[in-house]
Amino acid sequence: MKKDIDIPEVKDVFVAAVREKHAEYQTLDWNAYLINDRNETLEGVLIVSKGYDGKRETSTMRHSIAELPPQSYAKVEFLQDDVLQLNNEFSVSFFAEGKMFHKKFVFRKNSINEKALQELPVMQKRGVLLK
């Protein structure tokens, strides 16, 4: 039975952490983004996120994006400095090509930092990228 289930591979969809200046508070904050580097729209996007390690766990957050056009991105959530010390998991599900796709992206604890910055697709910014 399991061999009959087609689970398509997620390609050209990424989660990134970007360090940005908050306009109102004038602070440098980390924000998580979903990036669609595909040539088709992602529909019915559901994102479930949580932080954890062996002893601690954050609340589970749920986000939805009705449509994410091709070659675009959307902010998912603000990442507090305290949660950067935890593993941060983003479970992403969406519809494209008439199929449902799913992938888990995990920032390992302390991996979101200035030393890990790289050029991000679509965004024209630097950040920490999960493929």
PDB file of C-alpha atoms in Angstrom:
ATOM      1  CA  MET A   1       0.000   0.000   0.000  1.00  0.00           C
ATOM      2  CA  LYS A   2       2.690   2.519   0.931  1.00  0.00           C
ATOM      3  CA  LYS A   3       4.524   1.906  -2.327  1.00  0.00           C
ATOM      4  CA  ASP A   4       1.387   3.090  -4.194  1.00  0.00           C
ATOM      5  CA  ILE A   5       1.404   6.536  -2.533  1.00  0.00           C
ATOM      6  CA  ASP A   6       3.117   9.168  -4.649  1.00  0.00           C
ATOM      7  CA  ILE A   7       4.847  11.750  -2.450  1.00  0.00           C
ATOM      8  CA  PRO A   8       6.337  14.365  -4.772  1.00  0.00           C
ATOM      9  CA  GLU A   9       9.683  15.906  -3.913  1.00  0.00           C
ATOM     10  CA  VAL A  10       9.604  19.570  -2.903  1.00  0.00           C
ATOM     11  CA  LYS A  11      11.900  21.626  -5.133  1.00  0.00           C
ATOM     12  CA  ASP A  12      12.556  25.370  -5.262  1.00  0.00           C
ATOM     13  CA  VAL A  13      10.650  26.133  -2.056  1.00  0.00           C
ATOM     14  CA  PHE A  14      12.734  27.343   0.878  1.00  0.00           C
ATOM     15  CA  VAL A  15      12.507  28.683   4.403  1.00  0.00           C
ATOM     16  CA  ALA A  16      14.916  31.473   5.321  1.00  0.00           C
ATOM     17  CA  ALA A  17      15.757  33.495   8.425  1.00  0.00           C
ATOM     18  CA  VAL A  18      16.509  37.129   7.614  1.00  0.00           C
ATOM     19  CA  ARG A  19      17.925  39.767   9.969  1.00  0.00           C
ATOM     20  CA  GLU A  20      15.998  43.010   9.433  1.00  0.00           C
ATOM     21  CA  LYS A  21      15.675  46.376  11.087  1.00  0.00           C
ATOM     22  CA  HIS A  22      12.286  46.899  12.716  1.00  0.00           C
ATOM     23  CA  ALA A  23      10.973  50.257  11.492  1.00  0.00           C
ATOM     24  CA  GLU A  24       9.081  51.187  14.647  1.00  0.00           C
ATOM     25  CA  TYR A  25      11.372  49.877  17.406  1.00  0.00           C
ATOM     26  CA  GLN A  26      14.688  50.383  15.575  1.00  0.00           C
ATOM     27  CA  THR A  27      15.877  46.893  16.576  1.00  0.00           C
ATOM     28  CA  LEU A  28      17.555  44.183  14.490  1.00  0.00           C
ATOM     29  CA  ASP A  29      15.197  41.196  14.432  1.00  0.00           C
ATOM     30  CA  TRP A  30      15.248  37.754  12.840  1.00  0.00           C
ATOM     31  CA  ASN A  31      12.182  36.909  10.725  1.00  0.00           C
ATOM     32  CA  ALA A  32      11.301  33.628   9.037  1.00  0.00           C
ATOM     33  CA  TYR A  33      10.210  33.725   5.374  1.00  0.00           C
ATOM     34  CA  LEU A  34       8.800  31.203   2.929  1.00  0.00           C
ATOM     35  CA  ILE A  35      10.348  31.575  -0.541  1.00  0.00           C
ATOM     36  CA  ASN A  36       8.701  30.293  -3.727  1.00  0.00           C
ATOM     37  CA  ASP A  37      11.386  30.000  -6.430  1.00  0.00           C
ATOM     38  CA  ARG A  38       9.100  27.855  -8.601  1.00  0.00           C
ATOM     39  CA  ASN A  39       7.392  28.876 -11.835  1.00  0.00           C
ATOM     40  CA  GLU A  40       3.921  28.142 -10.458  1.00  0.00           C
ATOM     41  CA  THR A  41       1.787  29.506  -7.634  1.00  0.00           C
ATOM     42  CA  LEU A  42       1.698  27.668  -4.300  1.00  0.00           C
ATOM     43  CA  GLU A  43      -1.900  27.345  -3.156  1.00  0.00           C
ATOM     44  CA  GLY A  44      -3.377  26.607   0.261  1.00  0.00           C
ATOM     45  CA  VAL A  45      -0.036  26.897   2.041  1.00  0.00           C
ATOM     46  CA  LEU A  46      -0.076  25.680   5.649  1.00  0.00           C
ATOM     47  CA  ILE A  47       2.928  26.203   7.927  1.00  0.00           C
ATOM     48  CA  VAL A  48       3.232  24.721  11.405  1.00  0.00           C
ATOM     49  CA  SER A  49       6.224  25.909  13.408  1.00  0.00           C
ATOM     50  CA  LYS A  50       7.691  25.104  16.805  1.00  0.00           C
ATOM     51  CA  GLY A  51      10.945  25.339  18.702  1.00  0.00           C
ATOM     52  CA  TYR A  52      12.352  22.523  20.817  1.00  0.00           C
ATOM     53  CA  ASP A  53      15.343  20.849  22.397  1.00  0.00           C
ATOM     54  CA  GLY A  54      15.598  18.010  24.912  1.00  0.00           C
ATOM     55  CA  LYS A  55      14.158  20.023  27.801  1.00  0.00           C
ATOM     56  CA  ARG A  56      12.182  22.936  26.351  1.00  0.00           C
ATOM     57  CA  GLU A  57       9.472  23.392  23.776  1.00  0.00           C
ATOM     58  CA  THR A  58       7.669  26.476  22.465  1.00  0.00           C
ATOM     59  CA  SER A  59       4.009  26.789  21.622  1.00  0.00           C
ATOM     60  CA  THR A  60       3.031  25.453  18.216  1.00  0.00           C
ATOM     61  CA  MET A  61       2.270  28.254  15.749  1.00  0.00           C
ATOM     62  CA  ARG A  62       0.074  27.802  12.684  1.00  0.00           C
ATOM     63  CA  HIS A  63       0.132  30.052   9.622  1.00  0.00           C
ATOM     64  CA  SER A  64      -1.667  29.993   6.297  1.00  0.00           C
ATOM     65  CA  ILE A  65      -1.067  31.695   2.975  1.00  0.00           C
ATOM     66  CA  ALA A  66      -3.886  31.428   0.437  1.00  0.00           C
ATOM     67  CA  GLU A  67      -1.575  31.881  -2.570  1.00  0.00           C
ATOM     68  CA  LEU A  68       2.141  32.515  -2.963  1.00  0.00           C
ATOM     69  CA  PRO A  69       2.846  33.588  -6.574  1.00  0.00           C
ATOM     70  CA  PRO A  70       5.865  32.328  -8.547  1.00  0.00           C
ATOM     71  CA  GLN A  71       9.202  33.969  -7.744  1.00  0.00           C
ATOM     72  CA  SER A  72       7.908  35.566  -4.533  1.00  0.00           C
ATOM     73  CA  TYR A  73       8.162  35.291  -0.760  1.00  0.00           C
ATOM     74  CA  ALA A  74       6.097  35.899   2.374  1.00  0.00           C
ATOM     75  CA  LYS A  75       6.997  36.628   5.979  1.00  0.00           C
ATOM     76  CA  VAL A  76       5.963  33.758   8.225  1.00  0.00           C
ATOM     77  CA  GLU A  77       6.900  34.886  11.734  1.00  0.00           C
ATOM     78  CA  PHE A  78       9.203  36.878  13.990  1.00  0.00           C
ATOM     79  CA  LEU A  79      11.879  34.760  15.698  1.00  0.00           C
ATOM     80  CA  GLN A  80      12.615  35.872  19.248  1.00  0.00           C
ATOM     81  CA  ASP A  81      16.258  35.698  20.322  1.00  0.00           C
ATOM     82  CA  ASP A  82      15.364  33.082  22.981  1.00  0.00           C
ATOM     83  CA  VAL A  83      14.097  30.591  20.391  1.00  0.00           C
ATOM     84  CA  LEU A  84      17.291  30.822  18.324  1.00  0.00           C
ATOM     85  CA  GLN A  85      18.879  28.622  21.008  1.00  0.00           C
ATOM     86  CA  LEU A  86      16.378  25.878  20.126  1.00  0.00           C
ATOM     87  CA  ASN A  87      15.803  23.752  17.037  1.00  0.00           C
ATOM     88  CA  ASN A  88      13.197  25.617  14.981  1.00  0.00           C
ATOM     89  CA  GLU A  89      11.015  23.413  12.794  1.00  0.00           C
ATOM     90  CA  PHE A  90       8.777  24.644   9.970  1.00  0.00           C
ATOM     91  CA  SER A  91       6.451  22.009   8.537  1.00  0.00           C
ATOM     92  CA  VAL A  92       5.233  23.301   5.153  1.00  0.00           C
ATOM     93  CA  SER A  93       2.355  21.852   3.096  1.00  0.00           C
ATOM     94  CA  PHE A  94       0.952  23.270  -0.151  1.00  0.00           C
ATOM     95  CA  PHE A  95      -0.791  22.461  -3.410  1.00  0.00           C
ATOM     96  CA  ALA A  96       0.859  22.908  -6.831  1.00  0.00           C
ATOM     97  CA  GLU A  97       0.622  21.057 -10.142  1.00  0.00           C
ATOM     98  CA  GLY A  98      -2.617  19.481  -8.890  1.00  0.00           C
ATOM     99  CA  LYS A  99      -0.731  17.657  -6.121  1.00  0.00           C
ATOM    100  CA  MET A 100      -0.123  18.132  -2.422  1.00  0.00           C
ATOM    101  CA  PHE A 101       3.483  18.705  -1.338  1.00  0.00           C
ATOM    102  CA  HIS A 102       4.973  18.554   2.153  1.00  0.00           C
ATOM    103  CA  LYS A 103       8.405  19.162   3.655  1.00  0.00           C
ATOM    104  CA  LYS A 104       9.899  19.810   7.087  1.00  0.00           C
ATOM    105  CA  PHE A 105      12.594  22.455   7.379  1.00  0.00           C
ATOM    106  CA  VAL A 106      14.655  22.564  10.584  1.00  0.00           C
ATOM    107  CA  PHE A 107      17.034  25.289  11.718  1.00  0.00           C
ATOM    108  CA  ARG A 108      19.317  23.484  14.185  1.00  0.00           C
ATOM    109  CA  LYS A 109      19.858  25.315  17.458  1.00  0.00           C
ATOM    110  CA  ASN A 110      22.217  28.289  17.204  1.00  0.00           C
ATOM    111  CA  SER A 111      22.417  27.896  13.392  1.00  0.00           C
ATOM    112  CA  ILE A 112      20.637  31.210  12.829  1.00  0.00           C
ATOM    113  CA  ASN A 113      23.507  33.668  13.150  1.00  0.00           C
ATOM    114  CA  GLU A 114      25.442  36.309  11.218  1.00  0.00           C
ATOM    115  CA  LYS A 115      28.194  33.817  10.223  1.00  0.00           C
ATOM    116  CA  ALA A 116      25.702  31.628   8.335  1.00  0.00           C
ATOM    117  CA  LEU A 117      24.377  34.362   6.024  1.00  0.00           C
ATOM    118  CA  GLN A 118      24.235  33.724   2.277  1.00  0.00           C
ATOM    119  CA  GLU A 119      22.498  35.231  -0.742  1.00  0.00           C
ATOM    120  CA  LEU A 120      18.841  34.216  -0.851  1.00  0.00           C
ATOM    121  CA  PRO A 121      16.952  33.308  -4.026  1.00  0.00           C
ATOM    122  CA  VAL A 122      14.165  35.696  -5.084  1.00  0.00           C
ATOM    123  CA  MET A 123      14.549  38.044  -2.074  1.00  0.00           C
ATOM    124  CA  GLN A 124      17.740  39.905  -3.078  1.00  0.00           C
ATOM    125  CA  LYS A 125      18.805  39.777   0.586  1.00  0.00           C
ATOM    126  CA  ARG A 126      21.177  37.782   2.736  1.00  0.00           C
ATOM    127  CA  GLY A 127      19.910  35.263   5.273  1.00  0.00           C
ATOM    128  CA  VAL A 128      20.170  31.737   6.626  1.00  0.00           C
ATOM    129  CA  LEU A 129      18.646  29.381   4.044  1.00  0.00           C
ATOM    130  CA  LEU A 130      17.064  25.933   4.424  1.00  0.00           C
ATOM    131  CA  LYS A 131      16.659  23.887   1.248  1.00  0.00           C
TER     132      LYS A 131
END
